[in-house]
């Protein structure tokens, strides 16, 4: 694919599920409150008050079918919206509207994490532990010079191996060499919060277990709390810039050279049951309650080969995403972290969703990432009244047609297809950041998951398919029918 086309595709994919263009919003779309003030419009479902009648399940009460099929062709055949989805429901008879707020970052919170994961291990400052010695700098300098010698013209080796880029890297390592120590002197430290360079509370250290772990706890503009624990052994130290990713996403969107799912299962080196057991133990150790696995995938540790620039995999494991459970009903897991801004000039402080991700390999814990934990508040409406599925279906059909049709305003797009293959009913957090950016509501929502395909209006007719696991393309508040932008969180 030509670089121009790749850029066009990236831009289209990033906006493929956002409302855009200059068409007017349908008259039936009513803007309603989405934060805590929305409670005023929520009603108690009084159908349960008559104890003489047998209680109906959600599917029967709301007229929810087992599956939903529909196909709409728009824009003279250029846009197709296909829905062929199983409808997943929780084992529950009702939903509530519940207040939640952000857990503040305190030393007490951090101590609970530290004692749970590293009760007796020594900790060192990151600056002293991770500093490059002269020997390590010289090794990098030699590697870069070898690459430059192989390709003196600086062409054909990819963007990272361009002559200009290699020269910049060489100068950086030569500068680092001048100030680098002969040997690294580790400085022991206490796991205590202090103000970082931005004035935010943070701790950044390295824990020395059998193999070291990077350990950072901080607060930020979007995350009320961010905890990151990452294994830092010889592999991680040697493969700078490497990271763990979901197997399915990597296979579909990054590199096709990853093993098949059957090969992955046989070579991962640890069973799902054992990996889950270890992950569950870590969740319990840090004192997190009422959270269960909402989604999982095989995990791949990917890095870019410096010489060939190919994406390679050096380790595999499991990636678990935990979500909070409200009774028998989970907060629905999606790939969106929330906390987005409507425009880059916004002065609103955003708030990301609560997220707990754990990666486990045959070697043990690889990564733990925990952000924006919730503190559960009052239940404002115990048994909130939900819209019938027929009403939800009408909103979905009308608004998704509007949404996908808007993509044809893009001159680069020849045709566009959206496929919805999974529909769920669960909880999501909404808030009004203009009023309070650290409190909101858990409300029941319908999520429509799927993928999209597009063909560019170019000579080659470039085709691309976006298949991202747990990508909710459309979210509807099950109480009042308002559309929720997963990226914004309201």
PDB file of C-alpha atoms in Angstrom, residues 148-324:
ATOM      1  CA  UNK A 148      24.518   2.691   8.621  1.00  0.00           C
ATOM      2  CA  UNK A 149      27.367   0.726   7.039  1.00  0.00           C
ATOM      3  CA  UNK A 150      24.938  -1.801   5.533  1.00  0.00           C
ATOM      4  CA  UNK A 151      22.896   0.962   3.928  1.00  0.00           C
ATOM      5  CA  UNK A 152      25.099   4.032   3.431  1.00  0.00           C
ATOM      6  CA  UNK A 153      22.565   5.683   1.105  1.00  0.00           C
ATOM      7  CA  UNK A 154      19.894   5.450   3.788  1.00  0.00           C
ATOM      8  CA  UNK A 155      17.243   4.139   1.403  1.00  0.00           C
ATOM      9  CA  UNK A 156      15.169   0.981   1.251  1.00  0.00           C
ATOM     10  CA  UNK A 157      15.501   0.213   4.937  1.00  0.00           C
ATOM     11  CA  UNK A 158      12.228   1.682   6.090  1.00  0.00           C
ATOM     12  CA  UNK A 159      11.409   4.931   7.833  1.00  0.00           C
ATOM     13  CA  UNK A 160      13.167   4.061  11.116  1.00  0.00           C
ATOM     14  CA  UNK A 161      16.350   3.111   9.260  1.00  0.00           C
ATOM     15  CA  UNK A 162      16.509   6.239   7.134  1.00  0.00           C
ATOM     16  CA  UNK A 163      19.888   7.949   7.091  1.00  0.00           C
ATOM     17  CA  UNK A 164      18.519  10.949   8.974  1.00  0.00           C
ATOM     18  CA  UNK A 165      16.856   8.862  11.667  1.00  0.00           C
ATOM     19  CA  UNK A 166      19.901   6.661  12.240  1.00  0.00           C
ATOM     20  CA  UNK A 167      22.118   9.742  12.449  1.00  0.00           C
ATOM     21  CA  UNK A 168      19.826  11.281  15.076  1.00  0.00           C
ATOM     22  CA  UNK A 169      19.865   8.054  17.092  1.00  0.00           C
ATOM     23  CA  UNK A 170      23.640   7.879  16.864  1.00  0.00           C
ATOM     24  CA  UNK A 171      24.027  11.425  18.152  1.00  0.00           C
ATOM     25  CA  UNK A 172      21.649  10.735  21.048  1.00  0.00           C
ATOM     26  CA  UNK A 173      23.571   7.662  22.208  1.00  0.00           C
ATOM     27  CA  UNK A 174      26.932   9.382  21.761  1.00  0.00           C
ATOM     28  CA  UNK A 175      25.662  12.245  23.918  1.00  0.00           C
ATOM     29  CA  UNK A 176      24.350   9.769  26.501  1.00  0.00           C
ATOM     30  CA  UNK A 177      27.702   7.945  26.481  1.00  0.00           C
ATOM     31  CA  UNK A 178      29.523  11.099  27.533  1.00  0.00           C
ATOM     32  CA  UNK A 179      27.485  11.362  30.750  1.00  0.00           C
ATOM     33  CA  UNK A 180      26.909   7.662  31.397  1.00  0.00           C
ATOM     34  CA  UNK A 181      28.470   6.026  34.487  1.00  0.00           C
ATOM     35  CA  UNK A 182      30.840   3.073  34.173  1.00  0.00           C
ATOM     36  CA  UNK A 183      28.574   1.034  36.432  1.00  0.00           C
ATOM     37  CA  UNK A 184      24.989   1.541  37.601  1.00  0.00           C
ATOM     38  CA  UNK A 185      24.628   2.350  41.316  1.00  0.00           C
ATOM     39  CA  UNK A 186      21.160   1.418  42.501  1.00  0.00           C
ATOM     40  CA  UNK A 187      19.629   3.768  45.064  1.00  0.00           C
ATOM     41  CA  UNK A 188      17.179   2.142  47.472  1.00  0.00           C
ATOM     42  CA  UNK A 189      13.986   4.100  48.094  1.00  0.00           C
ATOM     43  CA  UNK A 190      10.698   3.927  49.996  1.00  0.00           C
ATOM     44  CA  UNK A 191       7.406   3.512  48.081  1.00  0.00           C
ATOM     45  CA  UNK A 192       6.038   6.936  48.977  1.00  0.00           C
ATOM     46  CA  UNK A 193       4.038   9.383  46.897  1.00  0.00           C
ATOM     47  CA  UNK A 194       5.524  12.784  46.115  1.00  0.00           C
ATOM     48  CA  UNK A 195       4.863  15.577  43.634  1.00  0.00           C
ATOM     49  CA  UNK A 196       6.376  14.899  40.199  1.00  0.00           C
ATOM     50  CA  UNK A 197       7.552  17.479  37.654  1.00  0.00           C
ATOM     51  CA  UNK A 198       3.938  18.306  36.729  1.00  0.00           C
ATOM     52  CA  UNK A 199       2.881  18.759  40.349  1.00  0.00           C
ATOM     53  CA  UNK A 200       0.881  15.519  40.398  1.00  0.00           C
ATOM     54  CA  UNK A 201       1.318  12.910  43.127  1.00  0.00           C
ATOM     55  CA  UNK A 202       3.359   9.944  41.882  1.00  0.00           C
ATOM     56  CA  UNK A 203       5.842   7.192  42.689  1.00  0.00           C
ATOM     57  CA  UNK A 204       8.198   5.706  40.109  1.00  0.00           C
ATOM     58  CA  UNK A 205      10.451   2.843  41.109  1.00  0.00           C
ATOM     59  CA  UNK A 206      11.794  -0.621  40.396  1.00  0.00           C
ATOM     60  CA  UNK A 207      10.999  -3.613  42.586  1.00  0.00           C
ATOM     61  CA  UNK A 208      13.716  -6.241  42.796  1.00  0.00           C
ATOM     62  CA  UNK A 209      12.129  -9.684  42.926  1.00  0.00           C
ATOM     63  CA  UNK A 210      13.689 -12.731  41.244  1.00  0.00           C
ATOM     64  CA  UNK A 211      13.432 -10.526  38.169  1.00  0.00           C
ATOM     65  CA  UNK A 212      12.690  -6.788  38.444  1.00  0.00           C
ATOM     66  CA  UNK A 213       9.342  -5.056  37.929  1.00  0.00           C
ATOM     67  CA  UNK A 214       8.749  -1.440  37.006  1.00  0.00           C
ATOM     68  CA  UNK A 215       6.270   0.032  39.480  1.00  0.00           C
ATOM     69  CA  UNK A 216       4.538   3.357  38.925  1.00  0.00           C
ATOM     70  CA  UNK A 217       1.571   4.873  40.758  1.00  0.00           C
ATOM     71  CA  UNK A 218       0.328   8.309  39.699  1.00  0.00           C
ATOM     72  CA  UNK A 219      -2.605  10.618  39.140  1.00  0.00           C
ATOM     73  CA  UNK A 220      -3.316  12.508  35.962  1.00  0.00           C
ATOM     74  CA  UNK A 221      -5.724  14.748  34.098  1.00  0.00           C
ATOM     75  CA  UNK A 222      -7.804  11.869  32.751  1.00  0.00           C
ATOM     76  CA  UNK A 223      -7.014   9.084  35.207  1.00  0.00           C
ATOM     77  CA  UNK A 224      -7.906   9.718  38.827  1.00  0.00           C
ATOM     78  CA  UNK A 225      -5.407   6.951  39.620  1.00  0.00           C
ATOM     79  CA  UNK A 226      -3.035   5.006  37.400  1.00  0.00           C
ATOM     80  CA  UNK A 227      -1.188   1.918  38.639  1.00  0.00           C
ATOM     81  CA  UNK A 228       1.233   0.175  36.296  1.00  0.00           C
ATOM     82  CA  UNK A 229       3.335  -2.867  37.150  1.00  0.00           C
ATOM     83  CA  UNK A 230       5.500  -4.264  34.322  1.00  0.00           C
ATOM     84  CA  UNK A 231       7.956  -7.145  34.284  1.00  0.00           C
ATOM     85  CA  UNK A 232      11.430  -5.883  33.333  1.00  0.00           C
ATOM     86  CA  UNK A 233      13.701  -8.855  32.726  1.00  0.00           C
ATOM     87  CA  UNK A 234      16.444  -9.377  30.162  1.00  0.00           C
ATOM     88  CA  UNK A 235      13.947  -9.657  27.299  1.00  0.00           C
ATOM     89  CA  UNK A 236      12.265  -6.352  28.128  1.00  0.00           C
ATOM     90  CA  UNK A 237      15.586  -4.564  28.632  1.00  0.00           C
ATOM     91  CA  UNK A 238      16.885  -5.795  25.275  1.00  0.00           C
ATOM     92  CA  UNK A 239      13.731  -5.000  23.294  1.00  0.00           C
ATOM     93  CA  UNK A 240      13.170  -1.305  23.924  1.00  0.00           C
ATOM     94  CA  UNK A 241       9.766  -0.071  22.813  1.00  0.00           C
ATOM     95  CA  UNK A 242       8.215  -3.543  22.958  1.00  0.00           C
ATOM     96  CA  UNK A 243       4.753  -3.986  24.427  1.00  0.00           C
ATOM     97  CA  UNK A 244       2.026  -6.525  25.117  1.00  0.00           C
ATOM     98  CA  UNK A 245      -0.962  -6.575  22.781  1.00  0.00           C
ATOM     99  CA  UNK A 246      -4.111  -8.582  22.144  1.00  0.00           C
ATOM    100  CA  UNK A 247      -3.531 -11.566  19.878  1.00  0.00           C
ATOM    101  CA  UNK A 248      -6.647 -11.085  17.710  1.00  0.00           C
ATOM    102  CA  UNK A 249      -6.033  -7.389  17.141  1.00  0.00           C
ATOM    103  CA  UNK A 250      -2.361  -7.971  16.308  1.00  0.00           C
ATOM    104  CA  UNK A 251      -3.165 -10.797  13.903  1.00  0.00           C
ATOM    105  CA  UNK A 252      -5.907  -8.855  12.109  1.00  0.00           C
ATOM    106  CA  UNK A 253      -4.362  -5.391  12.051  1.00  0.00           C
ATOM    107  CA  UNK A 254      -0.608  -5.449  12.699  1.00  0.00           C
ATOM    108  CA  UNK A 255       1.094  -8.550  11.339  1.00  0.00           C
ATOM    109  CA  UNK A 256      -0.077 -11.779   9.717  1.00  0.00           C
ATOM    110  CA  UNK A 257       3.129 -13.553  10.775  1.00  0.00           C
ATOM    111  CA  UNK A 258       1.665 -14.381  14.192  1.00  0.00           C
ATOM    112  CA  UNK A 259       0.876 -18.040  14.867  1.00  0.00           C
ATOM    113  CA  UNK A 260      -2.602 -19.422  14.307  1.00  0.00           C
ATOM    114  CA  UNK A 261      -4.908 -19.681  17.308  1.00  0.00           C
ATOM    115  CA  UNK A 262      -4.354 -23.452  17.537  1.00  0.00           C
ATOM    116  CA  UNK A 263      -0.585 -22.942  17.435  1.00  0.00           C
ATOM    117  CA  UNK A 264      -0.872 -20.208  20.048  1.00  0.00           C
ATOM    118  CA  UNK A 265      -2.876 -22.458  22.359  1.00  0.00           C
ATOM    119  CA  UNK A 266      -0.331 -25.272  22.142  1.00  0.00           C
ATOM    120  CA  UNK A 267       2.760 -23.072  22.489  1.00  0.00           C
ATOM    121  CA  UNK A 268       1.720 -20.542  25.152  1.00  0.00           C
ATOM    122  CA  UNK A 269       3.156 -22.776  27.871  1.00  0.00           C
ATOM    123  CA  UNK A 270       0.464 -22.268  30.528  1.00  0.00           C
ATOM    124  CA  UNK A 271      -3.182 -23.297  30.637  1.00  0.00           C
ATOM    125  CA  UNK A 272      -6.017 -20.798  30.700  1.00  0.00           C
ATOM    126  CA  UNK A 273      -7.080 -22.125  34.104  1.00  0.00           C
ATOM    127  CA  UNK A 274      -3.638 -21.644  35.668  1.00  0.00           C
ATOM    128  CA  UNK A 275      -3.221 -18.197  34.131  1.00  0.00           C
ATOM    129  CA  UNK A 276      -6.662 -17.110  35.350  1.00  0.00           C
ATOM    130  CA  UNK A 277      -5.905 -18.454  38.837  1.00  0.00           C
ATOM    131  CA  UNK A 278      -2.743 -16.341  39.043  1.00  0.00           C
ATOM    132  CA  UNK A 279      -4.538 -13.257  37.704  1.00  0.00           C
ATOM    133  CA  UNK A 280      -7.389 -13.711  40.201  1.00  0.00           C
ATOM    134  CA  UNK A 281      -4.833 -13.984  43.018  1.00  0.00           C
ATOM    135  CA  UNK A 282      -3.278 -10.646  42.023  1.00  0.00           C
ATOM    136  CA  UNK A 283      -6.705  -8.977  41.937  1.00  0.00           C
ATOM    137  CA  UNK A 284      -7.444 -10.287  45.421  1.00  0.00           C
ATOM    138  CA  UNK A 285      -3.980  -9.291  46.665  1.00  0.00           C
ATOM    139  CA  UNK A 286      -4.477  -5.605  45.829  1.00  0.00           C
ATOM    140  CA  UNK A 287      -7.821  -5.566  47.625  1.00  0.00           C
ATOM    141  CA  UNK A 288     -10.088  -5.188  44.596  1.00  0.00           C
ATOM    142  CA  UNK A 289     -13.541  -6.661  45.153  1.00  0.00           C
ATOM    143  CA  UNK A 290     -16.578  -7.341  42.956  1.00  0.00           C
ATOM    144  CA  UNK A 291     -14.578  -7.533  39.741  1.00  0.00           C
ATOM    145  CA  UNK A 292     -14.549 -10.515  37.395  1.00  0.00           C
ATOM    146  CA  UNK A 293     -13.099 -11.227  33.974  1.00  0.00           C
ATOM    147  CA  UNK A 294     -15.200  -9.432  31.377  1.00  0.00           C
ATOM    148  CA  UNK A 295     -13.049 -10.389  28.402  1.00  0.00           C
ATOM    149  CA  UNK A 296      -9.791 -12.155  27.610  1.00  0.00           C
ATOM    150  CA  UNK A 297      -7.529 -12.969  24.704  1.00  0.00           C
ATOM    151  CA  UNK A 298      -4.155 -14.508  24.097  1.00  0.00           C
ATOM    152  CA  UNK A 299      -1.412 -11.919  24.496  1.00  0.00           C
ATOM    153  CA  UNK A 300       1.663 -11.326  22.340  1.00  0.00           C
ATOM    154  CA  UNK A 301       4.790  -9.410  23.325  1.00  0.00           C
ATOM    155  CA  UNK A 302       5.758  -7.504  20.185  1.00  0.00           C
ATOM    156  CA  UNK A 303       8.829  -5.534  19.237  1.00  0.00           C
ATOM    157  CA  UNK A 304      10.192  -4.046  16.040  1.00  0.00           C
ATOM    158  CA  UNK A 305      13.358  -5.601  14.670  1.00  0.00           C
ATOM    159  CA  UNK A 306      15.814  -2.737  14.370  1.00  0.00           C
ATOM    160  CA  UNK A 307      17.438  -4.111  11.225  1.00  0.00           C
ATOM    161  CA  UNK A 308      14.438  -5.295   9.194  1.00  0.00           C
ATOM    162  CA  UNK A 309      11.748  -3.150  10.900  1.00  0.00           C
ATOM    163  CA  UNK A 310       9.487  -6.210  10.961  1.00  0.00           C
ATOM    164  CA  UNK A 311       7.156  -6.730  13.920  1.00  0.00           C
ATOM    165  CA  UNK A 312       8.266  -9.811  15.850  1.00  0.00           C
ATOM    166  CA  UNK A 313       6.838 -11.725  18.811  1.00  0.00           C
ATOM    167  CA  UNK A 314       9.170 -12.795  21.622  1.00  0.00           C
ATOM    168  CA  UNK A 315       6.699 -14.019  24.255  1.00  0.00           C
ATOM    169  CA  UNK A 316       3.065 -15.066  24.566  1.00  0.00           C
ATOM    170  CA  UNK A 317       0.504 -15.346  27.339  1.00  0.00           C
ATOM    171  CA  UNK A 318      -3.028 -14.330  28.320  1.00  0.00           C
ATOM    172  CA  UNK A 319      -4.554 -10.870  28.658  1.00  0.00           C
ATOM    173  CA  UNK A 320      -7.441 -10.565  31.132  1.00  0.00           C
ATOM    174  CA  UNK A 321      -9.777  -7.575  31.401  1.00  0.00           C
ATOM    175  CA  UNK A 322     -11.681  -7.320  34.679  1.00  0.00           C
ATOM    176  CA  UNK A 323     -14.948  -5.403  35.032  1.00  0.00           C
ATOM    177  CA  UNK A 324     -17.000  -4.505  38.069  1.00  0.00           C
TER     178      UNK A 324
END
